[in-house]
Coordinates of N, CA and C and ligand atoms in Angstrom, one line a residue:
X1 N 0.9 -1.1 0.1 CA 0.0 -0.2 0.1 C 0.9 1.2 -0.1
X2 N 0.6 2.2 -0.5 CA 1.2 3.5 -0.8 C 0.8 4.4 0.1
X3 N 1.6 4.9 1.0 CA 1.2 5.7 2.4 C 0.2 6.7 2.1
X4 N -0.8 6.7 1.5 CA -1.5 8.1 1.4 C -3.2 7.8 1.9
X5 N -3.3 8.5 2.9 CA -4.7 8.5 3.2 C -5.6 9.5 2.9
X6 N -6.7 9.4 2.5 CA -7.7 10.5 2.0 C -8.9 10.5 2.8
X7 N -8.9 11.4 3.7 CA -9.8 11.8 4.6 C -10.8 12.5 4.6
X8 N -12.3 11.8 4.8 CA -13.4 12.6 4.4 C -14.2 12.7 5.8
X9 N -14.4 13.9 6.1 CA -14.9 14.1 7.4 C -16.6 14.5 7.0
X10 N -17.4 13.6 7.9 CA -18.7 14.3 8.1 C -19.1 14.7 9.4
X11 N -20.1 15.6 9.5 CA -20.7 16.1 10.6 C -21.4 14.9 11.4
X12 N -22.2 13.9 10.7 CA -22.9 13.5 11.5 C -23.5 12.2 10.5
X13 N -23.0 11.0 10.8 CA -23.5 9.7 10.5 C -24.0 8.8 11.3
X14 N -24.8 8.1 10.7 CA -25.3 6.5 11.4 C -24.1 5.6 11.5
X15 N -23.2 5.3 10.7 CA -22.2 4.2 10.8 C -21.1 4.7 9.7
X16 N -19.9 5.0 10.4 CA -18.9 5.1 9.1 C -18.4 3.9 8.5
X17 N -18.7 2.8 9.0 CA -18.6 1.5 8.3 C -19.5 1.4 7.1
X18 N -20.8 1.8 7.6 CA -21.9 1.6 6.5 C -21.8 2.5 5.2
X19 N -21.4 3.8 5.7 CA -21.3 4.7 4.5 C -20.1 4.5 3.5
X20 N -19.0 3.9 4.2 CA -17.8 3.5 3.5 C -18.1 2.1 2.7
X21 N -19.0 1.2 3.2 CA -19.4 0.0 2.4 C -20.2 0.5 1.4
X22 N -21.0 1.8 1.3 CA -21.8 1.9 0.3 C -21.0 2.8 -0.8
X23 N -20.1 3.6 -0.3 CA -19.2 4.1 -1.2 C -18.3 3.1 -2.2
X24 N -17.9 2.3 -1.4 CA -17.0 1.2 -2.1 C -17.9 0.6 -3.2
X25 N -19.1 0.4 -2.9 CA -20.0 -0.8 -3.7 C -20.3 0.1 -5.0
X26 N -20.5 1.4 -4.7 CA -20.7 2.1 -6.0 C -19.4 2.7 -6.5
X27 N -18.3 2.7 -6.1 CA -17.1 3.2 -6.7 C -16.2 2.1 -6.9
X28 N -16.2 1.4 -8.0 CA -15.1 0.3 -8.2 C -14.0 0.5 -8.2
X29 N -13.2 1.7 -8.4 CA -12.1 2.2 -8.3 C -11.6 3.2 -7.0
X30 N -12.5 3.0 -6.1 CA -12.3 3.6 -4.6 C -10.7 3.3 -4.4
X31 N -9.9 4.7 -4.0 CA -8.7 4.2 -3.7 C -8.4 3.7 -2.3
X32 N -7.1 2.8 -2.4 CA -7.0 2.3 -0.8 C -6.6 3.6 -0.2
X33 N -7.2 3.3 1.0 CA -6.5 4.4 1.9 C -7.6 5.5 2.2
X34 N -8.8 5.4 1.6 CA -9.9 6.1 1.7 C -10.4 6.0 3.1
X35 N -10.5 7.3 3.9 CA -11.0 7.0 5.1 C -12.5 7.8 5.2
X36 N -13.3 7.4 5.9 CA -14.4 8.2 6.3 C -14.7 8.4 7.8
X37 N -14.7 9.6 8.3 CA -14.7 10.0 9.7 C -15.9 10.8 9.9
X38 N -16.7 10.6 11.3 CA -17.6 11.6 11.8 C -17.4 11.8 12.8
X39 N -17.7 13.3 13.0 CA -17.9 13.8 14.5 C -19.2 13.6 15.2
X40 N -19.9 12.8 14.9 CA -21.1 12.5 15.5 C -21.7 10.9 15.1
X41 N -21.8 9.8 15.6 CA -22.4 8.8 15.2 C -23.5 8.2 15.8
X42 N -24.7 8.1 15.0 CA -25.8 8.1 15.7 C -26.2 6.4 15.8
X43 N -25.7 5.5 14.9 CA -26.0 4.2 14.9 C -24.8 3.1 14.4
X44 N -23.6 3.4 15.0 CA -22.4 2.7 14.5 C -22.6 1.2 15.0
X45 N -21.9 0.3 14.2 CA -22.1 -0.9 14.5 C -20.7 -1.6 15.2
X46 N -21.1 -2.7 16.2 CA -20.1 -3.3 16.8 C -20.1 -4.7 16.9
X47 N -19.4 -5.4 17.2 CA -19.0 -6.8 17.1 C -20.2 -7.3 18.0
X48 N -20.8 -8.6 17.6 CA -22.1 -9.1 18.2 C -23.2 -8.4 18.3
X49 N -23.4 -7.6 17.4 CA -24.6 -6.6 17.1 C -24.7 -5.8 18.1
X50 N -23.6 -5.3 18.9 CA -23.7 -4.2 19.8 C -23.6 -3.0 19.0
X51 N -24.2 -1.9 19.5 CA -24.2 -0.5 18.8 C -23.0 0.3 19.3
X52 N -22.7 1.2 18.5 CA -21.5 2.1 18.8 C -21.8 3.5 18.5
X53 N -22.3 4.0 19.5 CA -22.9 5.6 19.4 C -22.1 6.4 20.1
X54 N -22.0 7.8 19.3 CA -20.9 8.7 19.9 C -21.1 10.2 19.6
X55 N -21.4 10.9 20.8 CA -21.9 12.2 20.6 C -20.9 13.0 20.0
X56 N -21.3 14.4 19.7 CA -20.5 15.3 19.0 C -19.3 15.3 19.4
X57 N -18.2 15.4 18.8 CA -16.7 15.6 19.1 C -16.1 14.8 20.5
X58 N -17.2 13.8 20.5 CA -16.7 13.0 22.0 C -15.8 12.1 21.6
X59 N -16.0 11.4 20.7 CA -14.8 10.1 20.1 C -14.3 10.3 18.7
X60 N -13.3 9.3 18.5 CA -12.8 9.2 17.2 C -13.6 8.1 16.6
X61 N -14.4 8.3 15.5 CA -15.1 7.0 14.9 C -14.8 7.4 13.5
X62 N -14.1 6.4 12.7 CA -13.8 6.3 11.6 C -13.7 5.1 10.8
X63 N -13.7 5.2 9.6 CA -13.1 3.5 9.0 C -12.2 4.0 7.7
X64 N -11.8 2.8 7.5 CA -10.6 2.9 6.4 C -10.8 1.7 5.3
X65 N -10.7 2.2 4.0 CA -10.8 1.3 2.9 C -9.5 1.0 2.6
X66 N -9.1 -0.5 2.4 CA -8.0 -0.9 1.9 C -8.4 -1.9 0.6
X67 N -7.5 -1.7 -0.3 CA -7.9 -2.5 -1.6 C -7.0 -3.6 -1.4
X68 N -7.3 -4.8 -0.9 CA -6.6 -6.2 -0.7 C -7.4 -7.2 -1.0
X69 N -7.0 -8.2 -1.1 CA -7.5 -9.7 -1.5 C -8.5 -9.8 -0.2
X70 N -9.6 -10.4 -0.5 CA -10.6 -10.5 0.6 C -10.4 -12.2 1.1
X71 N -9.6 -12.8 1.4 CA -9.5 -14.2 1.9 C -9.9 -14.0 3.2
X72 N -10.9 -14.7 3.6 CA -12.0 -14.5 5.0 C -10.8 -14.6 6.0
X73 N -9.9 -15.5 5.9 CA -9.0 -16.0 7.1 C -8.1 -14.8 7.3
X74 N -7.9 -13.9 6.6 CA -6.9 -12.6 6.6 C -7.7 -11.6 7.5
X75 N -8.8 -11.6 7.3 CA -9.7 -10.5 7.9 C -9.5 -10.0 9.6
X76 N -9.5 -11.3 10.1 CA -9.1 -10.9 11.6 C -8.1 -10.3 11.7
X77 N -7.0 -10.4 11.3 CA -5.8 -9.9 11.4 C -5.6 -8.6 11.2
X78 N -6.5 -8.1 10.2 CA -6.6 -6.7 9.8 C -7.0 -5.8 11.2
X79 N -8.0 -6.5 11.9 CA -8.3 -5.7 12.9 C -7.4 -5.6 14.0
X80 N -6.5 -6.9 14.3 CA -5.5 -7.0 15.3 C -4.3 -6.0 15.1
X81 N -4.2 -5.7 13.8 CA -3.1 -4.7 13.2 C -3.6 -3.3 13.9
X82 N -5.2 -3.1 13.6 CA -5.5 -1.8 14.0 C -5.2 -1.8 15.7
X83 N -5.7 -2.6 16.1 CA -5.3 -2.7 17.8 C -4.2 -2.3 18.2
X84 N -3.1 -3.1 17.8 CA -1.8 -2.9 17.8 C -1.4 -1.3 17.7
X85 N -2.1 -0.4 16.5 CA -1.7 0.6 16.5 C -2.4 1.7 17.1
X86 N -3.6 1.3 18.1 CA -4.3 1.6 18.9 C -3.4 2.0 20.2
X87 N -2.9 0.8 20.4 CA -2.1 0.6 21.7 C -0.7 1.5 21.5
X88 N -0.3 1.5 20.4 CA 0.7 2.6 20.3 C 0.6 4.0 20.3
X89 N -0.6 4.3 19.8 CA -1.2 5.8 20.0 C -1.2 6.2 21.7
X90 N -2.0 5.0 22.3 CA -2.0 5.4 23.9 C -0.9 5.4 24.4
X91 N 0.1 4.6 24.2 CA 1.5 4.5 24.8 C 2.0 5.9 24.7
X92 N 1.9 6.3 23.4 CA 2.8 7.9 22.9 C 1.8 8.9 23.8
X93 N 0.9 8.5 24.4 CA 0.3 9.4 25.4 C 0.3 9.4 26.8
X94 N 1.3 8.2 27.0 CA 1.6 8.0 28.4 C 0.6 7.0 29.1
X95 N -0.3 6.1 27.9 CA -1.3 5.4 28.8 C -1.0 4.1 28.3
X96 N -0.6 3.0 29.4 CA -0.2 1.5 29.2 C -1.7 1.0 28.5
X97 N -1.5 0.0 27.5 CA -2.8 -0.5 27.0 C -2.0 -1.8 26.8
X98 N -3.4 -2.8 27.0 CA -3.3 -4.2 26.7 C -4.1 -4.8 25.7
X99 N -3.9 -5.7 25.1 CA -4.9 -6.1 24.0 C -5.7 -7.5 24.3
X100 N -6.8 -7.5 23.9 CA -7.7 -8.7 24.3 C -8.1 -9.5 23.0
X101 N -8.1 -10.5 22.9 CA -8.4 -11.1 21.6 C -9.8 -11.1 21.5
X102 N -10.5 -10.9 20.4 CA -9.8 -10.8 18.9 C -9.2 -9.6 18.9
X103 N -9.8 -8.3 19.4 CA -9.3 -7.1 18.8 C -9.8 -5.8 19.6
X104 N -9.9 -6.2 20.9 CA -9.9 -5.3 22.1 C -8.9 -4.6 22.6
X105 N -9.0 -3.2 22.7 CA -7.8 -2.3 23.3 C -8.3 -2.0 24.8
X106 N -7.6 -2.3 25.8 CA -7.8 -2.2 27.0 C -6.9 -1.3 27.8
X107 N -7.4 -0.4 29.1 CA -6.5 0.3 29.8 C -6.9 -0.3 31.2
X108 N -6.2 -0.9 31.9 CA -6.4 -1.2 33.0 C -7.7 -2.2 33.1
X109 N -7.7 -2.9 32.1 CA -9.0 -3.9 32.2 C -10.0 -3.2 31.6
X110 N -10.1 -2.1 31.2 CA -11.5 -1.3 30.8 C -11.3 -1.1 29.0
X111 N -12.4 -1.3 28.3 CA -12.1 -1.1 27.1 C -11.9 0.4 26.6
X112 N -11.2 0.7 25.8 CA -11.2 2.0 25.3 C -11.1 2.4 23.8
X113 N -10.9 1.1 22.9 CA -11.1 1.1 21.5 C -11.8 -0.3 21.2
X114 N -12.7 -0.1 20.2 CA -13.2 -1.3 19.5 C -12.9 -1.2 18.1
X115 N -12.8 -2.4 17.5 CA -12.5 -2.1 15.9 C -13.5 -3.4 15.3
X116 N -14.1 -3.1 14.1 CA -15.1 -4.0 13.4 C -14.5 -3.9 11.9
X117 N -13.8 -5.1 11.6 CA -13.3 -5.2 10.2 C -14.6 -5.9 9.4
X118 N -14.8 -5.7 8.3 CA -15.7 -6.1 7.3 C -15.2 -6.2 5.9
X119 N -15.4 -7.4 5.0 CA -15.1 -7.4 3.9 C -16.0 -6.8 2.9
X120 N -15.6 -6.1 1.9 CA -16.5 -5.2 0.9 C -15.9 -5.6 -0.4
X121 N -16.7 -5.4 -1.4 CA -16.2 -5.7 -2.7 C -14.8 -5.0 -3.3
X122 N -13.6 -5.6 -3.5 CA -12.5 -4.9 -3.7 C -11.7 -5.1 -2.6
X123 N -12.2 -5.3 -1.3 CA -11.1 -4.9 -0.2 C -11.7 -5.2 1.2
X124 N -11.1 -4.6 2.2 CA -11.6 -4.6 3.6 C -12.0 -3.1 4.0
X125 N -12.9 -2.9 5.1 CA -13.2 -2.0 5.7 C -12.7 -2.4 7.1
X126 N -11.9 -1.0 7.8 CA -11.6 -1.4 9.1 C -12.0 -0.3 9.8
X127 N -13.0 -0.5 10.6 CA -13.6 0.5 11.5 C -13.3 0.7 12.7
X128 N -13.1 2.1 13.4 CA -12.4 1.9 14.6 C -13.2 2.9 15.4
X129 N -13.2 2.7 16.5 CA -14.0 3.8 17.6 C -13.0 3.8 18.9
X130 N -12.4 5.1 19.1 CA -11.6 5.2 20.3 C -12.4 6.3 21.0
X131 N -12.5 5.7 22.3 CA -13.0 6.8 23.2 C -12.0 7.5 23.4
X132 N -12.5 9.0 23.2 CA -11.5 10.2 23.4 C -11.9 11.1 24.8
X133 N -13.2 11.8 24.4 CA -13.3 13.1 25.6 C -14.4 12.7 26.3
X134 N -15.0 11.2 26.4 CA -16.0 10.8 27.4 C -15.7 11.3 29.1
X135 N -16.4 11.8 29.7 CA -15.9 12.1 31.0 C -16.5 10.7 32.0
X136 N -17.6 10.1 31.5 CA -18.2 9.1 32.0 C -18.3 8.0 31.1
X137 N -18.4 6.8 31.7 CA -18.7 5.6 30.9 C -20.1 4.5 31.4
X138 N -20.6 5.4 32.3 CA -21.6 4.7 33.2 C -22.6 4.1 31.9
X139 N -22.9 4.8 30.7 CA -23.9 4.4 29.8 C -23.8 3.2 28.9
X140 N -22.2 2.6 29.0 CA -21.8 1.6 28.3 C -22.0 0.2 28.9
X141 N -22.0 -0.7 28.2 CA -22.7 -2.0 29.0 C -21.5 -3.0 29.4
X142 N -20.3 -2.3 29.4 CA -19.2 -3.1 30.0 C -18.1 -2.2 30.5
X143 N -17.2 -2.5 31.3 CA -16.1 -1.6 31.9 C -15.5 -0.8 30.6
X144 N -15.4 0.4 30.6 CA -14.9 1.3 29.6 C -14.1 2.5 30.3
X145 N -13.4 2.9 29.2 CA -12.9 4.1 30.0 C -12.5 5.0 28.6
X146 N -11.6 6.1 28.7 CA -11.5 7.1 27.5 C -10.0 7.7 27.9
X147 N -9.6 8.4 26.7 CA -8.5 9.0 27.1 C -8.3 10.1 27.9
X148 N -9.6 10.7 27.8 CA -9.7 12.1 28.8 C -9.6 11.4 30.2
X149 N -10.5 10.4 30.8 CA -10.4 9.9 31.9 C -8.9 9.3 32.4
X150 N -8.3 8.8 31.5 CA -7.0 8.5 31.7 C -5.8 9.2 31.8
X151 N -6.1 10.4 31.0 CA -4.8 11.4 31.0 C -5.4 12.6 31.5
X152 N -6.7 12.9 31.7 CA -7.2 14.3 32.4 C -7.2 15.1 31.1
X153 N -6.8 14.8 29.7 CA -6.7 16.0 28.9 C -8.0 15.9 28.0
X154 N -8.3 17.0 27.4 CA -9.0 17.0 26.5 C -8.3 16.9 24.8
X155 N -8.9 16.5 24.0 CA -8.5 16.2 22.8 C -9.3 16.5 21.4
X156 N -8.5 17.3 20.6 CA -9.3 17.6 19.1 C -9.2 16.2 18.6
X157 N -10.4 15.7 18.0 CA -10.5 14.5 17.3 C -10.2 14.4 15.9
X158 N -10.1 15.8 15.4 CA -9.9 16.1 14.0 C -8.1 15.9 14.0
X159 N -7.4 16.3 15.1 CA -6.2 16.5 15.0 C -5.6 15.0 15.5
X160 N -6.4 14.2 16.4 CA -6.0 12.7 16.5 C -6.1 11.9 15.4
X161 N -6.9 12.1 14.6 CA -7.0 11.0 13.4 C -5.8 11.0 12.8
X162 N -5.2 12.0 12.1 CA -3.8 11.8 11.2 C -2.9 11.1 12.3
X163 N -2.9 11.4 13.6 CA -2.0 10.7 14.4 C -2.1 9.2 14.5
X164 N -3.3 9.1 14.6 CA -3.7 7.6 14.5 C -3.4 6.8 13.3
X165 N -3.8 7.3 12.2 CA -3.4 6.8 10.9 C -2.0 6.6 10.7
X166 N -0.8 7.5 11.4 CA 0.6 7.4 11.1 C 0.9 6.1 11.8
X167 N 0.1 5.8 13.1 CA 0.6 4.7 13.8 C 0.1 3.5 13.2
X168 N -1.1 3.5 12.4 CA -1.6 2.6 11.6 C -0.7 1.9 10.5
X169 N -0.2 3.1 9.9 CA 0.7 2.7 8.7 C 1.9 1.4 8.8
X170 N 2.8 1.6 9.4 CA 3.6 0.7 9.7 C 3.0 -0.9 9.8
X171 N 1.9 -1.0 10.7 CA 1.4 -2.3 11.0 C 0.5 -3.0 9.8
X172 N -0.4 -1.7 8.9 CA -0.9 -2.1 8.0 C 0.0 -2.8 7.0
X173 N 1.2 -2.2 6.5 CA 2.1 -2.5 5.6 C 2.4 -3.8 5.8
X174 N 2.9 -4.2 7.2 CA 3.4 -5.0 7.6 C 2.4 -6.5 7.4
X175 N 1.1 -6.0 7.8 CA -0.1 -7.0 7.5 C -0.1 -7.3 6.3
X176 N -0.1 -6.3 5.4 CA -0.5 -6.4 3.9 C 0.6 -7.3 3.2
X177 N 1.7 -7.4 3.6 CA 3.0 -8.0 3.0 C 3.0 -9.5 3.5
X178 N 2.9 -9.7 5.2 CA 3.0 -10.9 5.8 C 1.7 -11.2 6.6
X179 N 0.6 -10.7 6.2 CA -0.5 -11.0 7.3 C -0.2 -11.2 8.8
X180 N -0.8 -12.0 9.5 CA -0.6 -11.9 11.0 C 0.8 -12.0 11.4
X181 N 1.7 -12.9 10.7 CA 3.1 -12.9 11.1 C 3.9 -11.3 11.1
X182 N 3.2 -10.3 10.3 CA 4.0 -9.4 10.1 C 3.8 -8.4 11.7
X183 N 2.6 -8.8 12.5 CA 2.3 -8.0 13.4 C 2.1 -8.9 14.6
X184 N 2.6 -10.2 14.6 CA 2.8 -11.3 15.7 C 3.3 -10.9 16.9
X185 N 4.5 -10.2 16.6 CA 5.1 -10.0 17.6 C 5.0 -8.5 18.8
X186 N 4.3 -7.8 17.7 CA 3.8 -6.5 18.5 C 2.3 -6.8 19.3
X187 N 1.7 -8.0 18.7 CA 0.4 -8.3 19.3 C 0.7 -9.0 20.5
X188 N 1.6 -9.8 20.4 CA 1.9 -10.9 21.6 C 2.4 -10.2 22.7
X189 N 3.2 -9.1 22.3 CA 3.8 -8.3 23.6 C 2.7 -7.5 24.2
X190 N 1.5 -7.6 23.9 CA 0.7 -6.7 24.8 C -0.6 -7.4 24.9
X191 N -0.6 -8.8 24.6 CA -1.9 -9.5 24.7 C -1.9 -9.9 26.1
X192 N -3.4 -10.1 26.8 CA -3.9 -10.7 28.1 C -4.0 -11.9 27.8
X193 N -3.8 -12.7 29.0 CA -4.4 -14.1 29.1 C -3.5 -15.0 28.6
X194 N -2.5 -15.0 27.8 CA -1.9 -15.8 27.2 C -1.1 -17.0 28.1
X195 N -1.3 -18.1 28.0 CA -0.9 -19.1 28.6 C -1.7 -19.3 29.8
X196 N -2.9 -18.7 30.1 CA -3.8 -18.7 31.4 C -5.3 -19.3 30.7
X197 N -5.7 -19.7 31.9 CA -7.1 -20.4 31.5 C -8.1 -19.5 30.8
X198 N -8.8 -19.5 30.1 CA -9.8 -18.6 29.4 C -11.2 -19.6 29.5
X199 N -11.9 -18.6 29.3 CA -13.5 -19.2 28.8 C -13.7 -18.4 27.5
X200 N -14.4 -19.2 26.5 CA -14.8 -18.8 25.2 C -16.4 -18.6 24.8
X201 N -16.9 -17.8 24.5 CA -18.3 -17.6 24.5 C -18.3 -17.4 22.9
X202 N -19.2 -18.1 22.4 CA -19.5 -18.0 21.0 C -20.9 -18.3 20.7
X203 N -21.9 -17.5 20.6 CA -23.3 -17.6 20.8 C -23.8 -18.3 21.8
X204 N -24.3 -19.3 21.8 CA -24.6 -20.3 23.0 C -23.7 -21.3 23.5
X205 N -22.4 -21.2 22.6 CA -21.5 -22.5 23.0 C -20.4 -21.5 23.9
X206 N -20.0 -22.7 24.9 CA -19.0 -22.0 25.7 C -17.8 -23.1 26.1
X207 N -16.6 -22.5 25.8 CA -15.5 -23.6 25.9 C -14.5 -23.1 26.7
X208 N -14.1 -24.2 27.5 CA -12.9 -23.8 28.7 C -11.7 -24.4 28.3
X209 N -10.4 -23.7 28.4 CA -9.2 -24.3 28.0 C -8.1 -23.2 28.5
X210 N -7.1 -23.5 28.0 CA -5.7 -22.5 28.3 C -5.6 -21.7 27.0
X211 N -5.2 -20.4 27.0 CA -4.8 -19.7 25.7 C -3.2 -20.2 25.2
X212 N -3.4 -20.8 24.3 CA -2.1 -21.8 24.2 C -1.2 -20.7 23.1
X213 N -2.0 -19.8 22.4 CA -1.1 -19.0 21.3 C -2.0 -18.6 20.2
X214 N -1.4 -18.3 18.9 CA -2.1 -17.8 18.1 C -1.8 -18.2 16.5
X215 N -2.6 -18.8 15.8 CA -2.4 -19.5 14.6 C -1.7 -18.6 13.8
X216 N -1.7 -19.0 12.5 CA -1.0 -18.1 11.4 C -1.6 -17.2 10.9
X217 N -2.9 -17.1 10.9 CA -4.1 -16.0 10.6 C -4.6 -15.1 12.0
X218 N -4.0 -15.4 13.2 CA -4.4 -14.8 14.4 C -5.5 -15.5 15.1
X219 N -5.8 -16.7 14.6 CA -6.9 -17.4 15.2 C -6.4 -17.8 16.7
X220 N -7.3 -17.8 17.3 CA -6.7 -18.3 18.7 C -6.7 -19.6 19.0
X221 N -5.5 -20.2 19.7 CA -5.3 -21.4 19.8 C -5.8 -21.9 21.3
X222 N -6.7 -22.8 21.4 CA -7.4 -22.9 22.6 C -6.9 -24.5 23.2
X223 N -6.0 -24.8 24.1 CA -5.7 -26.0 24.6 C -6.8 -26.5 25.3
X224 N -7.3 -27.5 25.1 CA -8.6 -28.0 25.9 C -8.1 -29.2 26.8
X225 N -7.0 -30.0 26.2 CA -6.1 -31.1 27.0 C -5.0 -31.4 26.6
X226 N -4.0 -32.1 27.2 CA -2.7 -32.1 26.9 C -2.2 -32.2 25.2
X227 N -3.2 -33.1 24.4 CA -3.1 -33.2 23.1 C -4.0 -32.5 22.2
X228 N -4.8 -31.8 22.8 CA -5.8 -31.0 21.7 C -5.7 -29.4 21.9
X229 N -5.5 -28.9 20.8 CA -5.5 -27.4 20.6 C -6.4 -27.2 19.7
X230 N -7.5 -26.3 20.0 CA -8.8 -26.0 18.9 C -8.1 -24.7 18.3
X231 N -8.2 -24.4 17.1 CA -8.2 -23.0 16.4 C -9.7 -22.4 16.8
X232 N -9.7 -21.4 17.4 CA -11.0 -20.5 17.1 C -10.9 -19.1 16.6
X233 N -11.6 -18.9 15.7 CA -11.8 -18.0 14.7 C -12.8 -16.7 15.4
X234 N -13.8 -17.2 16.2 CA -14.7 -16.1 16.5 C -15.1 -16.2 18.2
X235 N -15.7 -15.3 18.9 CA -16.1 -15.5 20.0 C -15.5 -14.3 21.1
X236 N -16.0 -14.5 22.1 CA -16.0 -13.7 23.3 C -15.1 -14.2 24.4
X237 N -14.0 -13.6 24.9 CA -13.3 -14.3 25.8 C -13.5 -13.6 27.2
X238 N -13.7 -14.5 28.2 CA -13.8 -14.4 29.5 C -13.0 -15.1 30.4
X239 N -12.9 -14.5 31.5 CA -12.1 -15.4 32.3 C -13.1 -16.5 33.0
X240 N -12.5 -17.8 33.2 CA -13.3 -18.9 33.9 C -13.7 -18.3 35.1
X241 N -14.6 -18.6 35.9 CA -15.0 -18.5 37.1 C -13.7 -19.0 38.2
X242 N -13.3 -18.7 39.3 CA -12.3 -19.3 40.0 C -12.8 -20.4 40.5
X243 N -12.0 -21.4 40.6 CA -12.3 -22.6 41.3 C -12.3 -22.7 42.9
X244 N -13.2 -23.3 43.4 CA -13.4 -23.0 44.8 C -12.5 -24.2 45.5
X245 N -12.1 -23.7 46.4 CA -11.2 -25.0 47.2 C -11.6 -25.0 48.4
X246 N -11.8 -26.4 48.8 CA -12.4 -26.8 50.0 C -11.3 -27.3 50.9
X247 N -11.5 -27.0 52.2 CA -10.2 -27.4 52.8 C -10.9 -28.5 53.8
Ligands
LIG301 C1 -16.4 -3.5 18.8 O1 -17.9 -4.3 19.3 O2 -15.8 -3.8 20.1 C2 -16.5 -2.9 17.6 C3 -16.9 -1.4 17.5 C4 -16.5 -0.7 16.3 C5 -17.0 0.7 16.5 C6 -16.5 1.3 15.2 S1 -16.9 3.2 15.3 C7 -16.4 3.6 13.8 C8 -16.7 2.5 12.8 N1 -18.1 2.4 12.6 C9 -19.1 1.4 12.8 O3 -20.3 1.5 12.5 N2 -18.6 0.7 13.7 C10 -16.9 1.0 13.5

C-alpha cells in the first residue's frame, strides 16, 4: 500500500462502516486508503450486534478502506493490526494499553477502543472507535474508559485522526505483506491471558481451556487437554470463574 490516506470528514453519520461500504460498492476504483470519519455517530455497529454511538466531538469514529485480497481468513488479523496501532497511540500519550483477543484495546482492564473489520467488494473496511473525550462511561454495557479519563486531557478528534493513521501505517504495511506474522510480535507483547485459563463464548456455546497462542492468521489456539489445540476464529473471551477450594 502506498502511504496516502484520503480523509473525508462528516458532521454526522449513522455508521462510518456503512457509509464507506456504500461508497466502495458504488465506486469500483475507490482508492485504497480512503477514510470516512464522523464527528457524531448515531448508530455505529459493533461486534456481536452491539451499537457504537458517539456524541458530537466525543470520540474518534472512523473507517478505512484497503484494497486488498479478501481471503476471509486474513480479515481478523486486519483488526489486530489496528488494535496494535491503537495501543501505540495510547502509549505515546503515556497510557499503558493491553490487547484482548480478538481485537479489544484495554486500559487497566477497561475497554477504550473497539474495531470492526468487514469484507467489501475489492477489499476490506476497518472501522475503529476510540473513546476520547468521554468523562463518564456509565452508559456503556461493559467496563470502559477514555483518553480523557486516563490522561485528564481534552483532545481534538480531528487532530488525533492523522496521528492514529500514522501509527496504523507500519502495522498495516506489515500485515499486507506478511499477514498476521507481520504483526505477531507487537500483538503478543501486549496480549492478555496468554498461557492462562480462559473461557470462550460463541453464541450459546462455551468452551474452557488455556490460551496456548495464536495461529498463522491470528486465530486463537485453545488448549483443551494435553494433546488438543482447537483453532478459534470468533467469540468472546472471558476469564473462567475461580475454582473453589474446600479445606
Ligand atoms: C466492537 O464491538 O468492539 C467494535 C466497535 C467498532 C465501532 C466502530 S466506530 C467506527 C466504525 N463504524 C461503525 O459503525 N463501527 C466502527
